[in-house]
Amino acid sequence: MTDKIEKLEQQLDSFDSAQRQSALAELVSLVAGGQITLPEPSQYVNLHGHTFYSYNAYGYSPSKYAWLARKEGLAAAGTVDFDVLDSLEEFLAAARMLGLKGAVGIETRVYVPEFAEREMSSPGEPGITYHMGVGFPSSKLSGSGAIFLADLRQMAQQRNISLMERVNDYLDLVRLDNEKDIMPLTPAGNPTERHLCLAYARKAQEVFSDTVELAKFWTEKLGTDATKLTLPEGGDLINAIRAKTMKQGGVGYVQPGEGSFPQMAEMNEFILAAGGIPTLAWLNGLSNGEQVIEELLDVAMNSGTAAINIIPDRNFTPGVKDKKLENLNQVIAIAQERNLPIIVGTEMNSPGQKFRDNFEAAELAVHVPVFLRGANIVYGHSVLQQQSLLGYTSKWASERLPDLKQRNDFYESVGVKLNPQNESVLAGIDSDTEPKNILAKLA
């Protein structure tokens, strides 16, 4: 049975959606038959898991991530892919099948004119910050929303192609072809920088079949002793390729600025129109922009930002009281003062990153109720927006729940009370309905 389960779990990462659906259905059947026992939901959440629709270091599909999240006992889980919503329908369907509270988001970089001279969450890039939308109800957009989403994808791919051409010139003998070497690494044509790094590692192995020659090539091109890296395509090599050729100071790097990415206000307009919650991505509070986080939040909230994303695992060292931890505690306190739901999770888009944060650590344990609250708010919003267009950022919410504390309490209650396998109980609710009547349906 163990071999069968492992085979089905591997099948969940197939680029063939039919194979993924078949494997998940069989795993669910094994759960129903008592051959697999899944744990009760715990206190853990991860609403920032990248899938293979942008880049997941372990190759996880939306179905695989949903399965592992349920198998791990997460109370809620969410996907966040760069520049696309491709994981949405598959992940939410899988989550419902598994009884997992799920939500889907998008991540990109945006330009903030008011901070044009200051760095934020994108190191070394003044005016540029990572930004998210969470709790989208559908990826099937129309009109200006569909155009904006298509443009995001196109902009990202054009950046990658231009980057590849510059890195090709530097690596010389190891040259990539976008269609032959990069696109096959993705299920839906949305490669990222990390896909390029993997493709370069594999192409180098093709060109230099001899391990000594391969190490010599990378030593010369990366300026480090490649014999100490995990050849031919280990995580440390991938990171070294990215740092040397694609990040700031790298041979393929071009400093972004105004026009490189959409403005934050434009991104927020898209997110709101699509039914999501605009979310500021916070890094660590060390940049000159994040050091004035209150000012940054003023700018962000004035254009519609209504939540904040934090990746806790990289913002503390167990048992150490340092600036990282001080900044983490400070931004959590500020977000609570402003009634901004806090969205947390680990990315899994780099080798070695954890599946979930260590909520048992004393530094995080004190914040677990806040993290759970944020996850339940996003889940409650996501389902109400899908079923009745009554999500957190809807006209109904602003009219019926203008006080953000009360709004957070309401959507948290919806998220807590709702059964993932019975989300349709919230379908077709009229916009004249009072919040208390919705909660009564879930009692």
CSV table of C-alpha atoms in Angstrom, one decimal:
chain,number,residue,atom,x,y,z
A,1,MET,CA,0.0,0.0,0.0
A,2,THR,CA,2.9,2.4,0.8
A,3,ASP,CA,4.3,2.0,-2.7
A,4,LYS,CA,0.9,2.6,-4.2
A,5,ILE,CA,0.4,5.8,-2.2
A,6,GLU,CA,3.9,7.1,-3.1
A,7,LYS,CA,3.2,6.4,-6.8
A,8,LEU,CA,-0.1,8.3,-6.6
A,9,GLU,CA,1.6,11.2,-4.8
A,10,GLN,CA,4.2,11.4,-7.6
A,11,GLN,CA,1.4,11.3,-10.2
A,12,LEU,CA,0.0,14.4,-8.5
A,13,ASP,CA,2.9,16.4,-10.0
A,14,SER,CA,2.3,15.3,-13.6
A,15,PHE,CA,2.0,18.1,-16.1
A,16,ASP,CA,-1.0,16.2,-17.4
A,17,SER,CA,-4.1,17.5,-15.5
A,18,ALA,CA,-6.1,14.3,-16.2
A,19,GLN,CA,-3.4,12.3,-14.4
A,20,ARG,CA,-3.4,14.6,-11.5
A,21,GLN,CA,-7.2,14.4,-11.2
A,22,SER,CA,-7.2,10.7,-11.4
A,23,ALA,CA,-4.5,10.4,-8.7
A,24,LEU,CA,-6.2,12.7,-6.3
A,25,ALA,CA,-9.5,10.9,-6.7
A,26,GLU,CA,-7.9,7.6,-5.9
A,27,LEU,CA,-6.1,9.1,-2.8
A,28,VAL,CA,-9.5,10.5,-1.6
A,29,SER,CA,-11.0,7.1,-2.2
A,30,LEU,CA,-8.3,5.5,-0.1
A,31,VAL,CA,-9.0,8.0,2.7
A,32,ALA,CA,-12.7,7.2,2.5
A,33,GLY,CA,-12.0,3.5,2.7
A,34,GLY,CA,-9.8,3.9,5.8
A,35,GLN,CA,-6.6,2.9,4.1
A,36,ILE,CA,-5.2,6.4,4.6
A,37,THR,CA,-5.8,8.3,7.8
A,38,LEU,CA,-5.6,12.1,7.7
A,39,PRO,CA,-5.1,14.1,10.9
A,40,GLU,CA,-7.5,16.7,12.3
A,41,PRO,CA,-6.7,20.3,11.3
A,42,SER,CA,-4.1,21.8,13.5
A,43,GLN,CA,-2.9,25.4,14.2
A,44,TYR,CA,-0.6,25.5,11.2
A,45,VAL,CA,-1.4,27.6,8.1
A,46,ASN,CA,0.5,28.4,4.9
A,47,LEU,CA,-1.2,30.8,2.6
A,48,HIS,CA,2.0,31.5,0.5
A,49,GLY,CA,2.8,28.3,-1.2
A,50,HIS,CA,4.1,28.6,-4.8
A,51,THR,CA,3.1,25.8,-7.2
A,52,PHE,CA,4.7,24.6,-10.4
A,53,TYR,CA,2.6,27.2,-12.3
A,54,SER,CA,5.3,29.7,-11.3
A,55,TYR,CA,8.0,27.7,-9.5
A,56,ASN,CA,8.0,25.2,-6.7
A,57,ALA,CA,11.4,23.9,-5.7
A,58,TYR,CA,9.9,20.4,-5.1
A,59,GLY,CA,7.7,20.4,-8.3
A,60,TYR,CA,4.4,20.6,-6.4
A,61,SER,CA,1.2,21.0,-8.5
A,62,PRO,CA,-1.8,22.7,-6.9
A,63,SER,CA,-3.3,19.2,-6.3
A,64,LYS,CA,-0.1,18.0,-4.7
A,65,TYR,CA,0.1,21.0,-2.4
A,66,ALA,CA,-3.5,20.6,-1.3
A,67,TRP,CA,-3.0,16.9,-0.6
A,68,LEU,CA,0.2,17.5,1.4
A,69,ALA,CA,-1.4,20.4,3.3
A,70,ARG,CA,-4.3,18.2,4.3
A,71,LYS,CA,-1.9,15.3,5.1
A,72,GLU,CA,0.1,17.6,7.2
A,73,GLY,CA,-3.0,18.8,9.1
A,74,LEU,CA,-2.8,22.4,8.1
A,75,ALA,CA,-5.8,24.4,9.2
A,76,ALA,CA,-5.8,26.4,6.0
A,77,ALA,CA,-3.6,26.6,2.9
A,78,GLY,CA,-3.2,28.9,0.0
A,79,THR,CA,-1.3,29.2,-3.3
A,80,VAL,CA,0.5,32.3,-4.5
A,81,ASP,CA,2.0,32.2,-8.0
A,82,PHE,CA,4.0,34.9,-9.8
A,83,ASP,CA,2.0,36.8,-12.4
A,84,VAL,CA,-0.7,34.1,-12.9
A,85,LEU,CA,-3.8,32.7,-11.4
A,86,ASP,CA,-3.4,29.3,-13.2
A,87,SER,CA,-3.6,27.2,-10.0
A,88,LEU,CA,-6.9,28.6,-8.9
A,89,GLU,CA,-9.6,26.2,-10.0
A,90,GLU,CA,-7.5,23.1,-9.5
A,91,PHE,CA,-6.4,24.0,-6.0
A,92,LEU,CA,-9.8,25.1,-4.8
A,93,ALA,CA,-11.4,22.0,-6.2
A,94,ALA,CA,-8.8,19.8,-4.6
A,95,ALA,CA,-9.1,21.6,-1.3
A,96,ARG,CA,-12.9,21.0,-1.2
A,97,MET,CA,-12.5,17.3,-2.0
A,98,LEU,CA,-10.0,17.0,0.9
A,99,GLY,CA,-11.9,19.1,3.4
A,100,LEU,CA,-9.1,21.7,3.4
A,101,LYS,CA,-9.8,25.5,3.8
A,102,GLY,CA,-8.1,26.9,0.7
A,103,ALA,CA,-7.6,30.2,-1.0
A,104,VAL,CA,-5.6,31.4,-4.0
A,105,GLY,CA,-3.5,34.5,-4.6
A,106,ILE,CA,-1.1,36.1,-7.1
A,107,GLU,CA,2.3,37.8,-6.5
A,108,THR,CA,4.2,40.3,-8.6
A,109,ARG,CA,6.4,43.3,-8.3
A,110,VAL,CA,5.0,46.8,-8.5
A,111,TYR,CA,6.3,50.4,-8.8
A,112,VAL,CA,5.5,52.8,-6.0
A,113,PRO,CA,6.1,56.4,-7.2
A,114,GLU,CA,5.9,57.8,-3.7
A,115,PHE,CA,8.9,55.6,-2.8
A,116,ALA,CA,10.8,56.0,-6.0
A,117,GLU,CA,14.0,56.8,-4.1
A,118,ARG,CA,13.6,54.2,-1.3
A,119,GLU,CA,14.0,50.4,-1.2
A,120,MET,CA,11.2,48.2,0.1
A,121,SER,CA,10.8,44.5,-0.2
A,122,SER,CA,12.9,44.1,-3.4
A,123,PRO,CA,16.5,44.6,-2.2
A,124,GLY,CA,18.6,47.0,-4.3
A,125,GLU,CA,15.6,48.2,-6.3
A,126,PRO,CA,14.3,51.6,-5.2
A,127,GLY,CA,10.7,52.2,-6.0
A,128,ILE,CA,10.0,48.5,-6.5
A,129,THR,CA,8.2,46.2,-4.0
A,130,TYR,CA,6.7,42.8,-4.1
A,131,HIS,CA,2.9,42.9,-3.9
A,132,MET,CA,0.1,40.4,-3.7
A,133,GLY,CA,-3.6,39.8,-4.1
A,134,VAL,CA,-5.2,37.0,-2.0
A,135,GLY,CA,-8.6,35.2,-2.0
A,136,PHE,CA,-9.4,35.4,-5.7
A,137,PRO,CA,-12.8,33.7,-6.6
A,138,SER,CA,-11.9,32.8,-10.2
A,139,SER,CA,-9.1,32.9,-12.8
A,140,LYS,CA,-11.7,33.3,-15.5
A,141,LEU,CA,-11.7,37.0,-16.0
A,142,SER,CA,-13.1,39.2,-18.7
A,143,GLY,CA,-12.7,42.7,-20.1
A,144,SER,CA,-10.0,44.8,-18.6
A,145,GLY,CA,-9.2,42.3,-15.9
A,146,ALA,CA,-8.4,39.6,-18.5
A,147,ILE,CA,-6.2,42.1,-20.4
A,148,PHE,CA,-4.3,43.2,-17.3
A,149,LEU,CA,-3.7,39.5,-16.3
A,150,ALA,CA,-2.5,38.6,-19.8
A,151,ASP,CA,-0.2,41.7,-19.8
A,152,LEU,CA,1.3,40.6,-16.5
A,153,ARG,CA,2.2,37.3,-17.9
A,154,GLN,CA,3.5,38.8,-21.1
A,155,MET,CA,5.7,41.3,-19.3
A,156,ALA,CA,7.2,38.6,-17.2
A,157,GLN,CA,8.0,36.4,-20.1
A,158,GLN,CA,9.5,39.2,-22.1
A,159,ARG,CA,11.8,40.0,-19.1
A,160,ASN,CA,12.8,36.4,-19.0
A,161,ILE,CA,13.6,36.2,-22.7
A,162,SER,CA,15.7,39.4,-22.6
A,163,LEU,CA,17.5,38.1,-19.5
A,164,MET,CA,18.2,34.8,-21.2
A,165,GLU,CA,19.7,36.5,-24.2
A,166,ARG,CA,22.1,38.5,-22.0
A,167,VAL,CA,23.1,35.4,-19.9
A,168,ASN,CA,23.6,33.4,-23.1
A,169,ASP,CA,26.2,35.9,-24.3
A,170,TYR,CA,28.0,35.5,-21.0
A,171,LEU,CA,27.9,31.7,-20.7
A,172,ASP,CA,28.8,31.4,-24.4
A,173,LEU,CA,29.0,27.6,-24.9
A,174,VAL,CA,26.0,27.0,-22.7
A,175,ARG,CA,23.1,28.7,-24.5
A,176,LEU,CA,19.4,28.3,-24.0
A,177,ASP,CA,16.6,28.2,-26.4
A,178,ASN,CA,13.4,29.5,-24.8
A,179,GLU,CA,11.0,27.0,-26.6
A,180,LYS,CA,13.3,24.0,-26.4
A,181,ASP,CA,15.0,24.3,-23.0
A,182,ILE,CA,12.8,26.5,-20.8
A,183,MET,CA,9.1,26.1,-21.7
A,184,PRO,CA,9.2,22.3,-21.2
A,185,LEU,CA,10.0,22.9,-17.6
A,186,THR,CA,6.6,24.5,-17.0
A,187,PRO,CA,3.0,23.2,-17.3
A,188,ALA,CA,1.5,26.4,-18.7
A,189,GLY,CA,4.3,28.5,-20.2
A,190,ASN,CA,5.1,30.7,-17.2
A,191,PRO,CA,8.8,30.2,-16.5
A,192,THR,CA,10.6,32.2,-13.9
A,193,GLU,CA,14.2,33.1,-13.2
A,194,ARG,CA,14.5,29.9,-11.3
A,195,HIS,CA,13.4,27.9,-14.3
A,196,LEU,CA,16.1,29.6,-16.3
A,197,CYS,CA,18.7,28.7,-13.7
A,198,LEU,CA,17.7,25.0,-13.7
A,199,ALA,CA,17.7,25.0,-17.5
A,200,TYR,CA,21.3,26.4,-17.5
A,201,ALA,CA,22.4,23.8,-15.1
A,202,ARG,CA,21.0,21.0,-17.3
A,203,LYS,CA,22.3,22.5,-20.5
A,204,ALA,CA,25.8,22.8,-19.0
A,205,GLN,CA,25.6,19.1,-18.1
A,206,GLU,CA,24.8,18.3,-21.8
A,207,VAL,CA,27.7,20.4,-23.0
A,208,PHE,CA,30.2,19.2,-20.4
A,209,SER,CA,29.5,15.5,-19.7
A,210,ASP,CA,32.8,15.2,-17.9
A,211,THR,CA,32.3,16.2,-14.2
A,212,VAL,CA,35.8,17.8,-14.0
A,213,GLU,CA,35.1,19.9,-17.1
A,214,LEU,CA,31.6,20.8,-15.8
A,215,ALA,CA,33.1,22.0,-12.5
A,216,LYS,CA,35.8,23.9,-14.3
A,217,PHE,CA,33.2,25.7,-16.4
A,218,TRP,CA,31.1,26.8,-13.5
A,219,THR,CA,34.1,27.8,-11.4
A,220,GLU,CA,35.2,30.2,-14.2
A,221,LYS,CA,31.7,31.6,-14.8
A,222,LEU,CA,30.5,31.9,-11.3
A,223,GLY,CA,33.7,33.0,-9.7
A,224,THR,CA,33.5,30.3,-7.0
A,225,ASP,CA,34.9,26.8,-6.5
A,226,ALA,CA,32.2,24.8,-8.2
A,227,THR,CA,33.7,21.5,-6.8
A,228,LYS,CA,32.1,22.6,-3.5
A,229,LEU,CA,28.7,23.0,-5.1
A,230,THR,CA,26.2,20.1,-5.7
A,231,LEU,CA,26.7,19.4,-9.4
A,232,PRO,CA,25.0,19.0,-11.8
A,233,GLU,CA,21.8,20.8,-10.6
A,234,GLY,CA,21.8,21.1,-6.8
A,235,GLY,CA,20.1,23.9,-5.0
A,236,ASP,CA,23.3,25.6,-4.1
A,237,LEU,CA,24.4,25.6,-7.8
A,238,ILE,CA,21.0,27.0,-8.8
A,239,ASN,CA,21.3,29.8,-6.3
A,240,ALA,CA,24.8,30.6,-7.4
A,241,ILE,CA,23.8,30.8,-11.0
A,242,ARG,CA,20.9,33.2,-10.1
A,243,ALA,CA,23.1,35.4,-7.9
A,244,LYS,CA,25.9,35.7,-10.5
A,245,THR,CA,23.9,36.1,-13.6
A,246,MET,CA,20.4,37.4,-12.8
A,247,LYS,CA,20.3,39.4,-9.5
A,248,GLN,CA,21.7,42.8,-8.9
A,249,GLY,CA,25.4,43.0,-10.0
A,250,GLY,CA,24.9,40.0,-12.3
A,251,VAL,CA,25.8,40.0,-15.9
A,252,GLY,CA,22.2,39.7,-17.1
A,253,TYR,CA,20.7,42.1,-14.5
A,254,VAL,CA,19.0,45.3,-15.6
A,255,GLN,CA,18.0,47.8,-12.9
A,256,PRO,CA,14.2,48.2,-13.0
A,257,GLY,CA,12.3,51.4,-12.5
A,258,GLU,CA,9.2,53.2,-13.5
A,259,GLY,CA,7.6,51.3,-16.4
A,260,SER,CA,9.2,48.0,-15.5
A,261,PHE,CA,6.2,46.8,-13.5
A,262,PRO,CA,2.6,48.1,-13.0
A,263,GLN,CA,2.1,50.7,-10.4
A,264,MET,CA,0.8,49.6,-7.0
A,265,ALA,CA,-2.4,51.5,-7.5
A,266,GLU,CA,-3.0,49.8,-10.9
A,267,MET,CA,-2.3,46.4,-9.4
A,268,ASN,CA,-4.7,47.1,-6.6
A,269,GLU,CA,-7.4,48.2,-9.0
A,270,PHE,CA,-7.1,44.9,-10.9
A,271,ILE,CA,-7.1,42.9,-7.6
A,272,LEU,CA,-10.2,44.6,-6.3
A,273,ALA,CA,-12.1,44.3,-9.6
A,274,ALA,CA,-11.2,40.6,-9.7
A,275,GLY,CA,-12.6,40.1,-6.2
A,276,GLY,CA,-9.3,39.7,-4.3
A,277,ILE,CA,-7.8,41.5,-1.3
A,278,PRO,CA,-4.8,43.7,-2.2
A,279,THR,CA,-1.9,42.7,0.1
A,280,LEU,CA,1.4,44.4,0.8
A,281,ALA,CA,4.4,42.0,0.9
A,282,TRP,CA,6.7,42.8,3.8
A,283,LEU,CA,10.3,41.5,3.8
A,284,ASN,CA,12.2,42.2,7.0
A,285,GLY,CA,12.0,45.9,8.0
A,286,LEU,CA,15.6,46.5,7.2
A,287,SER,CA,15.3,48.6,4.0
A,288,ASN,CA,15.0,52.4,4.2
A,289,GLY,CA,11.5,52.1,2.8
A,290,GLU,CA,10.3,49.4,5.3
A,291,GLN,CA,11.9,51.3,8.2
A,292,VAL,CA,9.1,53.8,7.7
A,293,ILE,CA,6.5,51.1,7.4
A,294,GLU,CA,3.7,53.4,8.7
A,295,GLU,CA,4.3,55.8,5.8
A,296,LEU,CA,4.5,52.9,3.3
A,297,LEU,CA,1.2,51.5,4.7
A,298,ASP,CA,-0.4,54.9,4.3
A,299,VAL,CA,0.5,55.0,0.6
A,300,ALA,CA,-0.5,51.3,0.1
A,301,MET,CA,-3.8,51.6,1.9
A,302,ASN,CA,-4.7,54.8,0.1
A,303,SER,CA,-4.7,52.8,-3.1
A,304,GLY,CA,-6.7,49.9,-1.7
A,305,THR,CA,-4.3,47.6,0.1
A,306,ALA,CA,-6.2,45.9,2.9
A,307,ALA,CA,-3.8,43.2,4.2
A,308,ILE,CA,-0.2,42.5,4.8
A,309,ASN,CA,1.9,39.4,4.0
A,310,ILE,CA,4.7,38.2,6.2
A,311,ILE,CA,7.0,35.1,5.8
A,312,PRO,CA,7.8,34.4,9.4
A,313,ASP,CA,10.4,31.7,9.0
A,314,ARG,CA,13.0,34.0,7.5
A,315,ASN,CA,12.4,36.7,10.1
A,316,PHE,CA,13.6,35.1,13.3
A,317,THR,CA,16.3,32.8,14.7
A,318,PRO,CA,15.0,30.5,17.4
A,319,GLY,CA,16.3,31.6,20.8
A,320,VAL,CA,17.8,34.8,19.5
A,321,LYS,CA,16.5,38.3,20.2
A,322,ASP,CA,17.8,40.4,17.4
A,323,LYS,CA,16.7,43.2,15.0
A,324,LYS,CA,14.9,40.7,12.8
A,325,LEU,CA,12.7,39.6,15.6
A,326,GLU,CA,12.2,43.2,16.8
A,327,ASN,CA,11.0,44.2,13.3
A,328,LEU,CA,8.7,41.2,13.0
A,329,ASN,CA,7.0,42.0,16.3
A,330,GLN,CA,6.7,45.6,15.3
A,331,VAL,CA,5.1,45.0,12.0
A,332,ILE,CA,2.6,42.5,13.5
A,333,ALA,CA,1.7,45.1,16.1
A,334,ILE,CA,1.3,47.9,13.5
A,335,ALA,CA,-0.9,45.6,11.3
A,336,GLN,CA,-3.1,44.8,14.2
A,337,GLU,CA,-3.5,48.5,15.1
A,338,ARG,CA,-4.6,49.2,11.6
A,339,ASN,CA,-6.9,46.1,11.5
A,340,LEU,CA,-4.9,44.6,8.5
A,341,PRO,CA,-5.3,40.8,8.3
A,342,ILE,CA,-1.9,39.2,8.4
A,343,ILE,CA,-1.2,36.5,5.8
A,344,VAL,CA,1.6,34.2,6.5
A,345,GLY,CA,3.4,31.2,4.9
A,346,THR,CA,6.5,29.7,3.5
A,347,GLU,CA,7.2,30.0,-0.3
A,348,MET,CA,8.8,26.7,-1.2
A,349,ASN,CA,10.2,28.4,-4.4
A,350,SER,CA,13.8,27.8,-3.3
A,351,PRO,CA,15.5,24.5,-2.3
A,352,GLY,CA,15.5,23.8,1.4
A,353,GLN,CA,12.5,26.0,2.3
A,354,LYS,CA,10.1,24.4,4.7
A,355,PHE,CA,6.5,23.2,4.0
A,356,ARG,CA,5.2,25.3,6.9
A,357,ASP,CA,6.5,27.7,9.5
A,358,ASN,CA,7.7,26.6,12.9
A,359,PHE,CA,4.7,27.8,15.0
A,360,GLU,CA,6.1,25.9,18.0
A,361,ALA,CA,9.0,28.3,18.3
A,362,ALA,CA,8.5,30.7,21.2
A,363,GLU,CA,9.1,33.6,18.9
A,364,LEU,CA,6.1,32.7,16.7
A,365,ALA,CA,3.9,30.9,19.2
A,366,VAL,CA,2.7,34.1,20.7
A,367,HIS,CA,1.5,35.2,17.2
A,368,VAL,CA,-0.3,32.0,16.2
A,369,PRO,CA,-3.8,33.4,17.0
A,370,VAL,CA,-3.1,36.4,14.7
A,371,PHE,CA,-1.9,34.1,11.9
A,372,LEU,CA,-4.9,31.8,12.3
A,373,ARG,CA,-7.2,34.9,12.3
A,374,GLY,CA,-5.7,36.1,9.0
A,375,ALA,CA,-6.1,32.7,7.3
A,376,ASN,CA,-9.7,32.4,8.4
A,377,ILE,CA,-10.5,35.9,7.2
A,378,VAL,CA,-9.1,35.2,3.8
A,379,TYR,CA,-10.9,31.8,3.6
A,380,GLY,CA,-14.2,33.3,4.7
A,381,HIS,CA,-13.8,36.1,2.1
A,382,SER,CA,-12.8,33.7,-0.7
A,383,VAL,CA,-15.9,31.5,-0.3
A,384,LEU,CA,-18.3,34.4,0.2
A,385,GLN,CA,-16.9,36.1,-2.9
A,386,GLN,CA,-17.1,32.9,-5.0
A,387,GLN,CA,-20.6,32.0,-3.9
A,388,SER,CA,-22.4,35.4,-3.5
A,389,LEU,CA,-19.9,38.2,-4.4
A,390,LEU,CA,-20.0,39.3,-0.8
A,391,GLY,CA,-16.3,39.2,-0.1
A,392,TYR,CA,-14.1,41.4,2.2
A,393,THR,CA,-13.5,44.1,-0.4
A,394,SER,CA,-17.1,44.1,-1.9
A,395,LYS,CA,-19.5,47.0,-1.8
A,396,TRP,CA,-21.7,45.0,0.5
A,397,ALA,CA,-18.8,44.7,3.0
A,398,SER,CA,-18.0,48.4,2.9
A,399,GLU,CA,-21.6,49.3,3.5
A,400,ARG,CA,-22.6,46.6,6.1
A,401,LEU,CA,-19.2,46.4,7.8
A,402,PRO,CA,-17.5,49.8,7.5
A,403,ASP,CA,-15.6,49.3,10.8
A,404,LEU,CA,-12.6,47.1,9.9
A,405,LYS,CA,-12.5,45.4,13.3
A,406,GLN,CA,-16.1,44.3,12.9
A,407,ARG,CA,-15.4,43.3,9.3
A,408,ASN,CA,-12.4,41.2,10.4
A,409,ASP,CA,-14.5,39.6,13.2
A,410,PHE,CA,-17.2,38.7,10.7
A,411,TYR,CA,-15.1,37.1,8.0
A,412,GLU,CA,-13.0,35.3,10.6
A,413,SER,CA,-16.3,33.8,12.0
A,414,VAL,CA,-17.3,32.7,8.5
A,415,GLY,CA,-13.9,31.1,8.0
A,416,VAL,CA,-14.0,29.3,11.3
A,417,LYS,CA,-17.5,28.0,11.0
A,418,LEU,CA,-17.5,27.0,7.3
A,419,ASN,CA,-17.1,23.4,6.2
A,420,PRO,CA,-15.0,23.3,3.1
A,421,GLN,CA,-17.0,20.4,1.7
A,422,ASN,CA,-20.3,22.4,2.1
A,423,GLU,CA,-19.3,25.8,0.8
A,424,SER,CA,-22.3,26.1,-1.4
A,425,VAL,CA,-24.4,26.8,1.7
A,426,LEU,CA,-23.4,30.4,1.1
A,427,ALA,CA,-24.5,30.4,-2.5
A,428,GLY,CA,-26.9,33.0,-3.8
A,429,ILE,CA,-27.1,35.2,-0.7
A,430,ASP,CA,-28.8,38.5,-1.5
A,431,SER,CA,-26.9,41.7,-1.0
A,432,ASP,CA,-29.7,43.0,1.3
A,433,THR,CA,-28.7,40.2,3.8
A,434,GLU,CA,-27.3,41.3,7.1
A,435,PRO,CA,-24.0,39.8,8.3
A,436,LYS,CA,-25.7,38.1,11.3
A,437,ASN,CA,-28.1,36.2,9.0
A,438,ILE,CA,-25.1,34.8,7.1
A,439,LEU,CA,-23.5,33.6,10.4
A,440,ALA,CA,-26.9,32.1,11.3
A,441,LYS,CA,-26.7,29.9,8.2
A,442,LEU,CA,-23.4,28.5,9.5
A,443,ALA,CA,-24.5,27.9,13.1
